[in-house]
PDB file of C-alpha atoms in Angstrom:
ATOM      1  CA  MET A   1      48.029  51.200 -56.889  1.00  0.00           C
ATOM      2  CA  THR A   2      44.132  49.458 -57.068  1.00  0.00           C
ATOM      3  CA  TRP A   3      41.320  50.367 -54.763  1.00  0.00           C
ATOM      4  CA  GLN A   4      41.706  46.562 -53.189  1.00  0.00           C
ATOM      5  CA  ARG A   5      44.866  47.197 -52.389  1.00  0.00           C
ATOM      6  CA  LEU A   6      44.452  50.436 -50.922  1.00  0.00           C
ATOM      7  CA  LEU A   7      41.506  48.644 -49.005  1.00  0.00           C
ATOM      8  CA  ALA A   8      43.850  45.922 -47.695  1.00  0.00           C
ATOM      9  CA  ILE A   9      46.306  48.259 -46.457  1.00  0.00           C
ATOM     10  CA  LEU A  10      44.265  50.606 -44.369  1.00  0.00           C
ATOM     11  CA  LEU A  11      42.473  46.916 -43.200  1.00  0.00           C
ATOM     12  CA  ALA A  12      45.701  45.949 -41.957  1.00  0.00           C
ATOM     13  CA  VAL A  13      46.756  49.374 -40.129  1.00  0.00           C
ATOM     14  CA  ALA A  14      43.574  49.428 -38.979  1.00  0.00           C
ATOM     15  CA  LEU A  15      43.540  46.331 -37.617  1.00  0.00           C
ATOM     16  CA  GLY A  16      47.349  46.993 -35.997  1.00  0.00           C
ATOM     17  CA  ALA A  17      45.791  49.828 -34.565  1.00  0.00           C
ATOM     18  CA  GLY A  18      43.144  47.960 -32.659  1.00  0.00           C
ATOM     19  CA  ALA A  19      45.394  45.142 -31.678  1.00  0.00           C
ATOM     20  CA  TRP A  20      47.866  47.711 -30.055  1.00  0.00           C
ATOM     21  CA  ARG A  21      45.051  49.283 -28.141  1.00  0.00           C
ATOM     22  CA  ALA A  22      43.376  46.350 -27.173  1.00  0.00           C
ATOM     23  CA  GLY A  23      46.773  43.999 -26.427  1.00  0.00           C
ATOM     24  CA  GLY A  24      50.397  46.546 -26.703  1.00  0.00           C
ATOM     25  CA  TRP A  25      52.889  44.715 -28.182  1.00  0.00           C
ATOM     26  CA  SER A  26      51.276  41.388 -27.793  1.00  0.00           C
ATOM     27  CA  GLY A  27      48.096  41.861 -29.589  1.00  0.00           C
ATOM     28  CA  LEU A  28      50.513  43.415 -32.211  1.00  0.00           C
ATOM     29  CA  ALA A  29      52.187  39.808 -33.049  1.00  0.00           C
ATOM     30  CA  LEU A  30      49.042  38.050 -32.647  1.00  0.00           C
ATOM     31  CA  VAL A  31      47.224  40.224 -35.299  1.00  0.00           C
ATOM     32  CA  GLY A  32      51.244  40.481 -37.385  1.00  0.00           C
ATOM     33  CA  SER A  33      51.319  36.656 -36.769  1.00  0.00           C
ATOM     34  CA  ALA A  34      47.624  36.138 -38.266  1.00  0.00           C
ATOM     35  CA  LEU A  35      49.429  38.797 -41.177  1.00  0.00           C
ATOM     36  CA  VAL A  36      52.423  36.167 -41.582  1.00  0.00           C
ATOM     37  CA  LEU A  37      50.725  32.629 -41.988  1.00  0.00           C
ATOM     38  CA  TRP A  38      47.994  34.856 -44.499  1.00  0.00           C
ATOM     39  CA  GLY A  39      50.551  35.658 -46.486  1.00  0.00           C
ATOM     40  CA  LEU A  40      52.217  31.562 -46.298  1.00  0.00           C
ATOM     41  CA  LEU A  41      49.337  30.256 -46.895  1.00  0.00           C
ATOM     42  CA  TYR A  42      48.739  32.132 -50.217  1.00  0.00           C
ATOM     43  CA  TYR A  43      52.554  31.462 -51.385  1.00  0.00           C
ATOM     44  CA  ASN A  44      51.692  27.825 -50.698  1.00  0.00           C
ATOM     45  CA  GLN A  45      48.826  27.924 -53.114  1.00  0.00           C
ATOM     46  CA  ILE A  46      50.652  29.463 -55.769  1.00  0.00           C
ATOM     47  CA  LEU A  47      53.756  26.969 -55.298  1.00  0.00           C
ATOM     48  CA  ALA A  48      51.443  24.024 -55.723  1.00  0.00           C
ATOM     49  CA  VAL A  49      49.584  25.142 -59.344  1.00  0.00           C
ATOM     50  CA  MET A  50      52.652  26.008 -60.159  1.00  0.00           C
ATOM     51  CA  ARG A  51      53.970  23.003 -59.123  1.00  0.00           C
ATOM     52  CA  ARG A  52      51.007  21.175 -61.134  1.00  0.00           C
ATOM     53  CA  ALA A  53      51.383  22.774 -64.055  1.00  0.00           C
ATOM     54  CA  ALA A  54      54.779  21.808 -64.306  1.00  0.00           C
ATOM     55  CA  ASP A  55      54.038  18.462 -64.386  1.00  0.00           C
ATOM     56  CA  ARG A  56      51.716  18.774 -67.612  1.00  0.00           C
ATOM     57  CA  PRO A  57      52.663  20.285 -71.274  1.00  0.00           C
ATOM     58  CA  MET A  58      52.548  23.998 -71.736  1.00  0.00           C
ATOM     59  CA  GLY A  59      49.594  24.745 -73.485  1.00  0.00           C
ATOM     60  CA  TYR A  60      47.522  21.331 -72.786  1.00  0.00           C
ATOM     61  CA  VAL A  61      44.164  21.271 -71.210  1.00  0.00           C
ATOM     62  CA  ASP A  62      42.030  18.185 -70.799  1.00  0.00           C
ATOM     63  CA  SER A  63      39.002  19.810 -72.301  1.00  0.00           C
ATOM     64  CA  ALA A  64      38.826  23.152 -74.039  1.00  0.00           C
ATOM     65  CA  VAL A  65      34.832  23.191 -74.010  1.00  0.00           C
ATOM     66  CA  MET A  66      35.297  22.588 -70.175  1.00  0.00           C
ATOM     67  CA  LEU A  67      37.418  25.937 -69.932  1.00  0.00           C
ATOM     68  CA  ASN A  68      35.758  27.346 -71.766  1.00  0.00           C
ATOM     69  CA  ALA A  69      32.338  26.897 -69.695  1.00  0.00           C
ATOM     70  CA  ARG A  70      34.356  27.967 -66.407  1.00  0.00           C
ATOM     71  CA  LEU A  71      36.303  31.393 -67.956  1.00  0.00           C
ATOM     72  CA  HIS A  72      34.714  34.110 -66.304  1.00  0.00           C
ATOM     73  CA  ALA A  73      35.557  37.780 -67.186  1.00  0.00           C
ATOM     74  CA  GLY A  74      38.100  39.152 -64.286  1.00  0.00           C
ATOM     75  CA  GLN A  75      39.683  35.712 -63.167  1.00  0.00           C
ATOM     76  CA  PRO A  76      43.588  36.445 -62.065  1.00  0.00           C
ATOM     77  CA  LEU A  77      46.459  34.267 -64.501  1.00  0.00           C
ATOM     78  CA  LEU A  78      46.849  32.348 -61.472  1.00  0.00           C
ATOM     79  CA  LYS A  79      43.131  30.768 -61.066  1.00  0.00           C
ATOM     80  CA  VAL A  80      43.194  30.082 -64.946  1.00  0.00           C
ATOM     81  CA  LEU A  81      46.700  27.981 -64.143  1.00  0.00           C
ATOM     82  CA  ALA A  82      44.479  25.984 -61.435  1.00  0.00           C
ATOM     83  CA  LEU A  83      41.745  25.817 -63.938  1.00  0.00           C
ATOM     84  CA  THR A  84      43.785  24.176 -66.580  1.00  0.00           C
ATOM     85  CA  ARG A  85      46.596  22.774 -64.407  1.00  0.00           C
ATOM     86  CA  ALA A  86      48.941  24.008 -67.385  1.00  0.00           C
ATOM     87  CA  LEU A  87      50.638  26.847 -68.366  1.00  0.00           C
ATOM     88  CA  GLY A  88      49.511  28.334 -71.813  1.00  0.00           C
ATOM     89  CA  GLU A  89      51.537  28.394 -74.764  1.00  0.00           C
ATOM     90  CA  PRO A  90      52.175  32.228 -74.622  1.00  0.00           C
ATOM     91  CA  LEU A  91      51.164  33.781 -77.997  1.00  0.00           C
ATOM     92  CA  ALA A  92      52.670  37.485 -77.426  1.00  0.00           C
ATOM     93  CA  GLU A  93      56.406  38.143 -76.961  1.00  0.00           C
ATOM     94  CA  ALA A  94      57.200  38.399 -73.037  1.00  0.00           C
ATOM     95  CA  GLY A  95      56.366  41.592 -71.472  1.00  0.00           C
ATOM     96  CA  ALA A  96      53.276  42.581 -73.258  1.00  0.00           C
ATOM     97  CA  ASP A  97      50.490  43.905 -71.873  1.00  0.00           C
ATOM     98  CA  PRO A  98      47.779  42.104 -72.562  1.00  0.00           C
ATOM     99  CA  GLU A  99      49.255  38.659 -72.271  1.00  0.00           C
ATOM    100  CA  THR A 100      47.255  36.300 -74.794  1.00  0.00           C
ATOM    101  CA  TYR A 101      48.266  32.847 -73.831  1.00  0.00           C
ATOM    102  CA  ARG A 102      46.575  29.620 -75.699  1.00  0.00           C
ATOM    103  CA  TRP A 103      45.535  25.949 -74.250  1.00  0.00           C
ATOM    104  CA  THR A 104      44.642  23.300 -76.740  1.00  0.00           C
ATOM    105  CA  ASP A 105      42.481  19.811 -76.114  1.00  0.00           C
ATOM    106  CA  PRO A 106      44.184  16.380 -77.413  1.00  0.00           C
ATOM    107  CA  GLY A 107      40.686  16.955 -80.094  1.00  0.00           C
ATOM    108  CA  GLY A 108      42.357  19.649 -81.551  1.00  0.00           C
ATOM    109  CA  SER A 109      39.788  22.108 -79.796  1.00  0.00           C
ATOM    110  CA  TRP A 110      41.705  25.694 -78.110  1.00  0.00           C
ATOM    111  CA  VAL A 111      40.597  27.921 -75.916  1.00  0.00           C
ATOM    112  CA  THR A 112      42.800  31.608 -76.823  1.00  0.00           C
ATOM    113  CA  ALA A 113      42.946  33.312 -73.546  1.00  0.00           C
ATOM    114  CA  GLU A 114      43.601  37.818 -73.227  1.00  0.00           C
ATOM    115  CA  PHE A 115      44.940  39.089 -69.723  1.00  0.00           C
ATOM    116  CA  LYS A 116      45.376  42.646 -68.411  1.00  0.00           C
ATOM    117  CA  GLY A 117      47.033  43.293 -65.886  1.00  0.00           C
ATOM    118  CA  GLY A 118      46.778  39.881 -65.141  1.00  0.00           C
ATOM    119  CA  LYS A 119      43.308  40.040 -64.844  1.00  0.00           C
ATOM    120  CA  LEU A 120      40.865  37.590 -67.940  1.00  0.00           C
ATOM    121  CA  THR A 121      39.133  40.377 -70.403  1.00  0.00           C
ATOM    122  CA  HIS A 122      38.666  38.311 -73.101  1.00  0.00           C
ATOM    123  CA  TRP A 123      38.414  34.591 -74.472  1.00  0.00           C
ATOM    124  CA  GLN A 124      37.658  32.420 -77.461  1.00  0.00           C
ATOM    125  CA  LEU A 125      36.808  28.971 -78.460  1.00  0.00           C
ATOM    126  CA  GLU A 126      38.039  27.644 -81.476  1.00  0.00           C
ATOM    127  CA  ARG A 127      37.255  23.951 -83.151  1.00  0.00           C
ATOM    128  CA  PRO A 128      38.289  22.666 -86.171  1.00  0.00           C
ATOM    129  CA  ALA A 129      36.331  22.213 -89.339  1.00  0.00           C
ATOM    130  CA  PRO A 130      34.251  18.992 -89.292  1.00  0.00           C
ATOM    131  CA  GLU A 131      35.802  16.235 -91.740  1.00  0.00           C
ATOM    132  CA  PRO A 132      33.255  15.030 -94.314  1.00  0.00           C
ATOM    133  CA  ALA A 133      31.485  12.486 -93.547  1.00  0.00           C
ATOM    134  CA  ALA A 134      33.338   9.724 -95.926  1.00  0.00           C
ATOM    135  CA  ALA A 135      30.844   7.342 -97.965  1.00  0.00           C
ATOM    136  CA  PRO A 136      29.870   4.161 -96.800  1.00  0.00           C
ATOM    137  CA  PRO A 137      31.090   0.775 -99.497  1.00  0.00           C
ATOM    138  CA  GLY A 138      29.253   0.015-101.767  1.00  0.00           C
ATOM    139  CA  GLU A 139      28.247   3.268-103.236  1.00  0.00           C
ATOM    140  CA  ALA A 140      29.427   5.968-106.229  1.00  0.00           C
TER     141      ALA A 140
END
């Protein structure tokens, strides 16, 4: 259990204790309702991101360069899915830790991202080698 989860649980218990002291059962019901509302809003956000991702091809992103610029270490996978609006193409077997995904743009550039424990740890932008320019007609 991470310290953030422990802190959230302790905060919820402290909020519940304060609500009990201030209003008894009605105060506790109010805090419980607020926690359920918060959970439903988070669940709705997850569903919206997954709904958008389901409408696009797997491993596709509009611009790999822009995705690379917007990535930061520690971002959760859900945030990266919201940025790309598509599921990544898995490069590692299912259940492996770290998980590795790739998103490719129409120009052939791609971003490979590595997630450990659901958090972005490493990513790399790859661009295709530029093609040599063709000689203009009439020159040999």
